[in-house]
mmCIF file of C-alpha atoms in Angstrom:
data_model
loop_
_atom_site.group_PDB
_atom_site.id
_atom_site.type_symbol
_atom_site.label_atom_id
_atom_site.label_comp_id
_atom_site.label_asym_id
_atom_site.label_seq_id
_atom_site.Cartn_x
_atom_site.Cartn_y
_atom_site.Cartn_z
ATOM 1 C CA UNK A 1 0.000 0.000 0.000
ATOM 2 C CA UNK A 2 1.362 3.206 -0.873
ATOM 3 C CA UNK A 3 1.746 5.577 1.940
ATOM 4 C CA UNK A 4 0.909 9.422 1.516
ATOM 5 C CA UNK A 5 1.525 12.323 2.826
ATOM 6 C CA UNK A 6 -1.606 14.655 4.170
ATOM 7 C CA UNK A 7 -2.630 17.109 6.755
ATOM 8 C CA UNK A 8 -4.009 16.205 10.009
ATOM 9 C CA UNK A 9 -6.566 18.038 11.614
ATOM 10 C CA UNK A 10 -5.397 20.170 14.694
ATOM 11 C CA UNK A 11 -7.999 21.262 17.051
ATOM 12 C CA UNK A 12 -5.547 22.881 18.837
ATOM 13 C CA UNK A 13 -5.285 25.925 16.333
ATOM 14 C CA UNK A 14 -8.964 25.963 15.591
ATOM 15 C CA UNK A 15 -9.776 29.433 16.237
ATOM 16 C CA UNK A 16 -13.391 31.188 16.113
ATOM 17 C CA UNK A 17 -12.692 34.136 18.271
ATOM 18 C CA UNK A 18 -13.904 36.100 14.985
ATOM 19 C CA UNK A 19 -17.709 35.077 15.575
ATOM 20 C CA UNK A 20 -19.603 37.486 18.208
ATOM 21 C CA UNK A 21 -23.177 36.212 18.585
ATOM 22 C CA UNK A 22 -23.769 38.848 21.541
ATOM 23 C CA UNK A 23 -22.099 39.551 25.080
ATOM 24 C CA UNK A 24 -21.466 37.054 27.561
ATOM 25 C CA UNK A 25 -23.675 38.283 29.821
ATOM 26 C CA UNK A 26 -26.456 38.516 27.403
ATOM 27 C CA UNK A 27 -25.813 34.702 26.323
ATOM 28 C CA UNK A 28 -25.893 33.523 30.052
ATOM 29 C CA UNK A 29 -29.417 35.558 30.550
ATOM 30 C CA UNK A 30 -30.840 33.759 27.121
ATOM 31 C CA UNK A 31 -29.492 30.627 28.730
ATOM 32 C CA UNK A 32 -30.901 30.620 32.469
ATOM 33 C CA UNK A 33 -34.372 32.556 30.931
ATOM 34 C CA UNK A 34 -34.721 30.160 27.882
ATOM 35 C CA UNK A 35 -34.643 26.858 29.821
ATOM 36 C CA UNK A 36 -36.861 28.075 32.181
ATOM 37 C CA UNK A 37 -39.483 29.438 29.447
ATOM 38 C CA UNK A 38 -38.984 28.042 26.797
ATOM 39 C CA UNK A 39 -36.336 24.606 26.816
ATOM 40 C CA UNK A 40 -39.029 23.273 29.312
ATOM 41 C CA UNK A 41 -41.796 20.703 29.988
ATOM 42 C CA UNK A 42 -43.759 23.357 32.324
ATOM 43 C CA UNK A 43 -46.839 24.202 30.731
ATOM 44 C CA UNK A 44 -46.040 27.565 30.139
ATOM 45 C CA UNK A 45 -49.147 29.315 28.092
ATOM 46 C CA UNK A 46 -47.734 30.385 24.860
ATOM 47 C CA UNK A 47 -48.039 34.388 25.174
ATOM 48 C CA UNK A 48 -45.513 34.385 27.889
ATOM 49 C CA UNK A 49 -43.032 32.067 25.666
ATOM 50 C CA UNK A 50 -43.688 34.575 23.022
ATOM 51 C CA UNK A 51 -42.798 37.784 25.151
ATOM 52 C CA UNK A 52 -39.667 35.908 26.455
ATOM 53 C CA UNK A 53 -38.601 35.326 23.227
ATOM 54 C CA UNK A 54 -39.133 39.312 21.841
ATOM 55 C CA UNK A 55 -37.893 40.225 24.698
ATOM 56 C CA UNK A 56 -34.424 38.497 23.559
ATOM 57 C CA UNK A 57 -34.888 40.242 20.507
ATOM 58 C CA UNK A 58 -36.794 37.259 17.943
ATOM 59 C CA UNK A 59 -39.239 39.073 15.550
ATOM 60 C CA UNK A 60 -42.534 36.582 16.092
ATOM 61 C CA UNK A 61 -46.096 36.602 14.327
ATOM 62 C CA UNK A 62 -49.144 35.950 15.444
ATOM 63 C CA UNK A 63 -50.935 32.492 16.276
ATOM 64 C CA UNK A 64 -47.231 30.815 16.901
ATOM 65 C CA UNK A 65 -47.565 27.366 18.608
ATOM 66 C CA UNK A 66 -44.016 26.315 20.411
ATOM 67 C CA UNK A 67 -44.414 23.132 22.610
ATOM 68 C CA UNK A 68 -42.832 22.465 25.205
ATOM 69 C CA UNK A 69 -38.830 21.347 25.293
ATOM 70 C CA UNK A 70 -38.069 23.662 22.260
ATOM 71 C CA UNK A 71 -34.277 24.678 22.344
ATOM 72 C CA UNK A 72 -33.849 27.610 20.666
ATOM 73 C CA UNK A 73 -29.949 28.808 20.327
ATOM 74 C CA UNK A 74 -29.866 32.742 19.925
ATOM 75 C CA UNK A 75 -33.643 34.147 19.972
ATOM 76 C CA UNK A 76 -32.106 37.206 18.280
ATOM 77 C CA UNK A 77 -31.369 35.348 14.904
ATOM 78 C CA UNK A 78 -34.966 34.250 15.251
ATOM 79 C CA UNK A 79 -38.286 35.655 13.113
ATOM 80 C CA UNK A 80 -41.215 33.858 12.934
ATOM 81 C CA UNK A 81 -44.073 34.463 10.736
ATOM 82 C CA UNK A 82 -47.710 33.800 11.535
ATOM 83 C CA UNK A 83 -49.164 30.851 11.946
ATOM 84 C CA UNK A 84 -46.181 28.725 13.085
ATOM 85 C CA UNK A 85 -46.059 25.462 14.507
ATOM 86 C CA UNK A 86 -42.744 24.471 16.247
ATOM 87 C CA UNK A 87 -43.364 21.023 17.718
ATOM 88 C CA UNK A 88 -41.861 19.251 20.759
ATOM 89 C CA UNK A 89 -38.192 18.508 21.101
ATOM 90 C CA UNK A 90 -37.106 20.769 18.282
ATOM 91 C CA UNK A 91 -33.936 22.343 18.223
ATOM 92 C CA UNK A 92 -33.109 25.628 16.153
ATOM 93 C CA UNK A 93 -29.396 26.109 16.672
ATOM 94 C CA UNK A 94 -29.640 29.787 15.083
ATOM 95 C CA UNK A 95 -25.798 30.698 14.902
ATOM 96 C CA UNK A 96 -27.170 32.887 12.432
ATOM 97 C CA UNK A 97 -30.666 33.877 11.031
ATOM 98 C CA UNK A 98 -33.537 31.192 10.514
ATOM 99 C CA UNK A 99 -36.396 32.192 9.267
ATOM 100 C CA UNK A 100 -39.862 30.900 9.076
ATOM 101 C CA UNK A 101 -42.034 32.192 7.068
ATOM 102 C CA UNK A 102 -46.409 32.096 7.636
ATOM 103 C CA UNK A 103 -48.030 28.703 8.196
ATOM 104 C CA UNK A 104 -45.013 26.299 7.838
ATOM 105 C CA UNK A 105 -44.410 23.594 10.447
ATOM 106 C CA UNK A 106 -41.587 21.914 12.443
ATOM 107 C CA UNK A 107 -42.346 18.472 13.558
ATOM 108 C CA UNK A 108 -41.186 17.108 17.192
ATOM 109 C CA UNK A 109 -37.952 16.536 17.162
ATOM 110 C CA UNK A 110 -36.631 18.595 13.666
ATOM 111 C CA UNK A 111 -33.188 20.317 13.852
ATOM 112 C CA UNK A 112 -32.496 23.369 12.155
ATOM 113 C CA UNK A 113 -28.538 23.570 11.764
ATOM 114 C CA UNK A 114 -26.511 27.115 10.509
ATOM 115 C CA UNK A 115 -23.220 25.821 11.402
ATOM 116 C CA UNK A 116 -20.915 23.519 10.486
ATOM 117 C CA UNK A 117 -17.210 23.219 10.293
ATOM 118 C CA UNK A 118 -14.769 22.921 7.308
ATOM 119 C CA UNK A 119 -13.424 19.615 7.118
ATOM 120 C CA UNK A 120 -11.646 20.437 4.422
ATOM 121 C CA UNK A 121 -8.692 22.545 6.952
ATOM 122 C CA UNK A 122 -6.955 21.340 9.178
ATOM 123 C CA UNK A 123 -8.391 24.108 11.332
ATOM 124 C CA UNK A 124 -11.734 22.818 11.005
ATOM 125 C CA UNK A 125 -12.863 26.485 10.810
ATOM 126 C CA UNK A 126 -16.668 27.439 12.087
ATOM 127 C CA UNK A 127 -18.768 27.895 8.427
ATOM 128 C CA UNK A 128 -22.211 30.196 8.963
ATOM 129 C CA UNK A 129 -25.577 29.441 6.555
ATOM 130 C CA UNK A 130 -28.824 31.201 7.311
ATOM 131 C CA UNK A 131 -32.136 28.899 6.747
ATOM 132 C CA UNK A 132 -35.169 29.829 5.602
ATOM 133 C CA UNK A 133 -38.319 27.892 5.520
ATOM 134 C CA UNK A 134 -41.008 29.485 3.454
ATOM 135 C CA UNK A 135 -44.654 29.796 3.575
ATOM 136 C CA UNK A 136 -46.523 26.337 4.223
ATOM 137 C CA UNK A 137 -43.794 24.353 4.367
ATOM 138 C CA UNK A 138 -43.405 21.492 6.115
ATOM 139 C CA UNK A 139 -40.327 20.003 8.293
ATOM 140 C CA UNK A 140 -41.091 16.119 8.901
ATOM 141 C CA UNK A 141 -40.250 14.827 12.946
ATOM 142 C CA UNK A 142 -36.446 14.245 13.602
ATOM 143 C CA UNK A 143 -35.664 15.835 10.094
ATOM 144 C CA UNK A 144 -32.891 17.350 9.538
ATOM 145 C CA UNK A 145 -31.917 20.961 7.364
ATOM 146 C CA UNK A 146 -28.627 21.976 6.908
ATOM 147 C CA UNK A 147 -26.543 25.433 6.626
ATOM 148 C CA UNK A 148 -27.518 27.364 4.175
ATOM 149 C CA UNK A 149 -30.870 25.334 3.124
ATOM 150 C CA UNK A 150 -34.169 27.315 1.521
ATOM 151 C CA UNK A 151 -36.891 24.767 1.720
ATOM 152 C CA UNK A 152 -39.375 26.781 -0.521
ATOM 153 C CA UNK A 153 -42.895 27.392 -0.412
ATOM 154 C CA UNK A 154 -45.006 24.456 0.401
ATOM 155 C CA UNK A 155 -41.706 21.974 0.393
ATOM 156 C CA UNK A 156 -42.282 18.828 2.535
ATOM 157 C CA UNK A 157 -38.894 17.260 4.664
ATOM 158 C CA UNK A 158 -40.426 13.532 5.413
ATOM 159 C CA UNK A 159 -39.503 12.116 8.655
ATOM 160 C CA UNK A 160 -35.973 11.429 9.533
ATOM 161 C CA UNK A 161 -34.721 13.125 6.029
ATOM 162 C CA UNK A 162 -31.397 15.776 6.319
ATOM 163 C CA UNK A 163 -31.924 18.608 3.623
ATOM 164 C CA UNK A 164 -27.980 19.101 2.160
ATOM 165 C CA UNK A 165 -29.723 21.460 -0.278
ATOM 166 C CA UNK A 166 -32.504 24.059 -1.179
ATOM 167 C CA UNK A 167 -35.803 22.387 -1.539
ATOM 168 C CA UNK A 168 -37.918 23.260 -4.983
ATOM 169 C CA UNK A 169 -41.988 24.684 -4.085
ATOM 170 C CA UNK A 170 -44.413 22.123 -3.140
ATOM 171 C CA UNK A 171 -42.103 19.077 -3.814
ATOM 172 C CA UNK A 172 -41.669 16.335 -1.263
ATOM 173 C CA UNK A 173 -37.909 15.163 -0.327
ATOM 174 C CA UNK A 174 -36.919 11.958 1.544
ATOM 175 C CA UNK A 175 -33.759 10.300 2.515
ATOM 176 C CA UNK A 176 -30.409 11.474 3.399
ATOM 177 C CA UNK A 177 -29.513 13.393 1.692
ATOM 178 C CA UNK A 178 -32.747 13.988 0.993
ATOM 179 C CA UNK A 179 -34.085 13.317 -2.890
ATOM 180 C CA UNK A 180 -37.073 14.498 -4.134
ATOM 181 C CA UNK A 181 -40.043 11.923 -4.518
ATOM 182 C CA UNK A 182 -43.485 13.743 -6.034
ATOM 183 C CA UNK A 183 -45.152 17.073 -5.582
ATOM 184 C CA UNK A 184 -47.434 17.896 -2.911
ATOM 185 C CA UNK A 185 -51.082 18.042 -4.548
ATOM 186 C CA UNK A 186 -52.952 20.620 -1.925
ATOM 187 C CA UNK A 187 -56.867 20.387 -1.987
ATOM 188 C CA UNK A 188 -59.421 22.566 -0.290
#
């Protein structure tokens, strides 16, 4: 077997001192306040979740359903439309801005990920994508979307799927990574 010569990752050297998500002492506040709100089986009614949440600075809509044991990262990188249903167990780790647009849907358990790290350095340096899901879409339970991800209007993550990439309007992805499988017929 031929040997070769490559780089080796070094953790030591990784180095994200560049990202500033907000003070320390704003962090630790959203921390302590969020598990007690919000990252919690109490059954806390819904328009005190909500004022928690602007009160860290996430634009939010009207009509919003978040169950209970919802782990939201930085409410400050977080606007909700109207009409939103985040379900139980989900986690939006909002490095950066997610976005969810009117009437779309997170199923218990779905992740939301903007951050990752570049494997391809040896540094293993933090990488940012924003996520938006738009109007009536759908996230399936324990799905999965990616950095960077647009699932577009009416899109449908089944359950257990990862979203790499942007999803196309009113088509229906599956798998990981998710492929597309048919188009979501909507009837009256």
């Amino acid at each position: 077997m031929e040997k070769t010569s490559r780089a080796q990752t070094s953790l030591s050297k990784y180095n994200n001192s560049w990202y500033k998500p907000g003070s320390k002492l704003k962090q630790l506040a959203w921390h302590v306040t969020g598990r007690i709100f919000v990252n919690t089986y109490l059954p806390i009614p819904m328009f005190i979740k909500a004022l928690v949440l602007r009160v860290f600075g996430a634009k939010i809509g009207n009509n919003v359903t978040i169950k209970p044991k919802v782990n939201i990262k930085y409410p400050w990188f977080l606007e909700i439309g109207n009409y939103v249903w985040i379900g139980e167990n989900v986690w939006i780790d909002n490095l950066t801005t997610v976005t969810l647009c009117d009437n779309c849907c997170l199923s218990q358990g779905a992740m939301l990920l903007t951050g990752n790290h570049n494997y391809t350095k040896s540094t293993f340096d933090l990488i940012l994508g924003q996520i938006k899901i738009e109007n009536g879409a759908w996230i399936g339970a324990k799905a999965t979307v990616c950095p960077g991800v647009t699932v577009h209007s009416h899109a449908v993550l089944t359950v257990n799927s990862v979203a790499t990439k942007d999803l196309e309007a009113y088509g229906i992805y599956q798998g990981n990574p998710c492929l597309f499988v048919k188009t979501r017929n909507l009837t009256n």
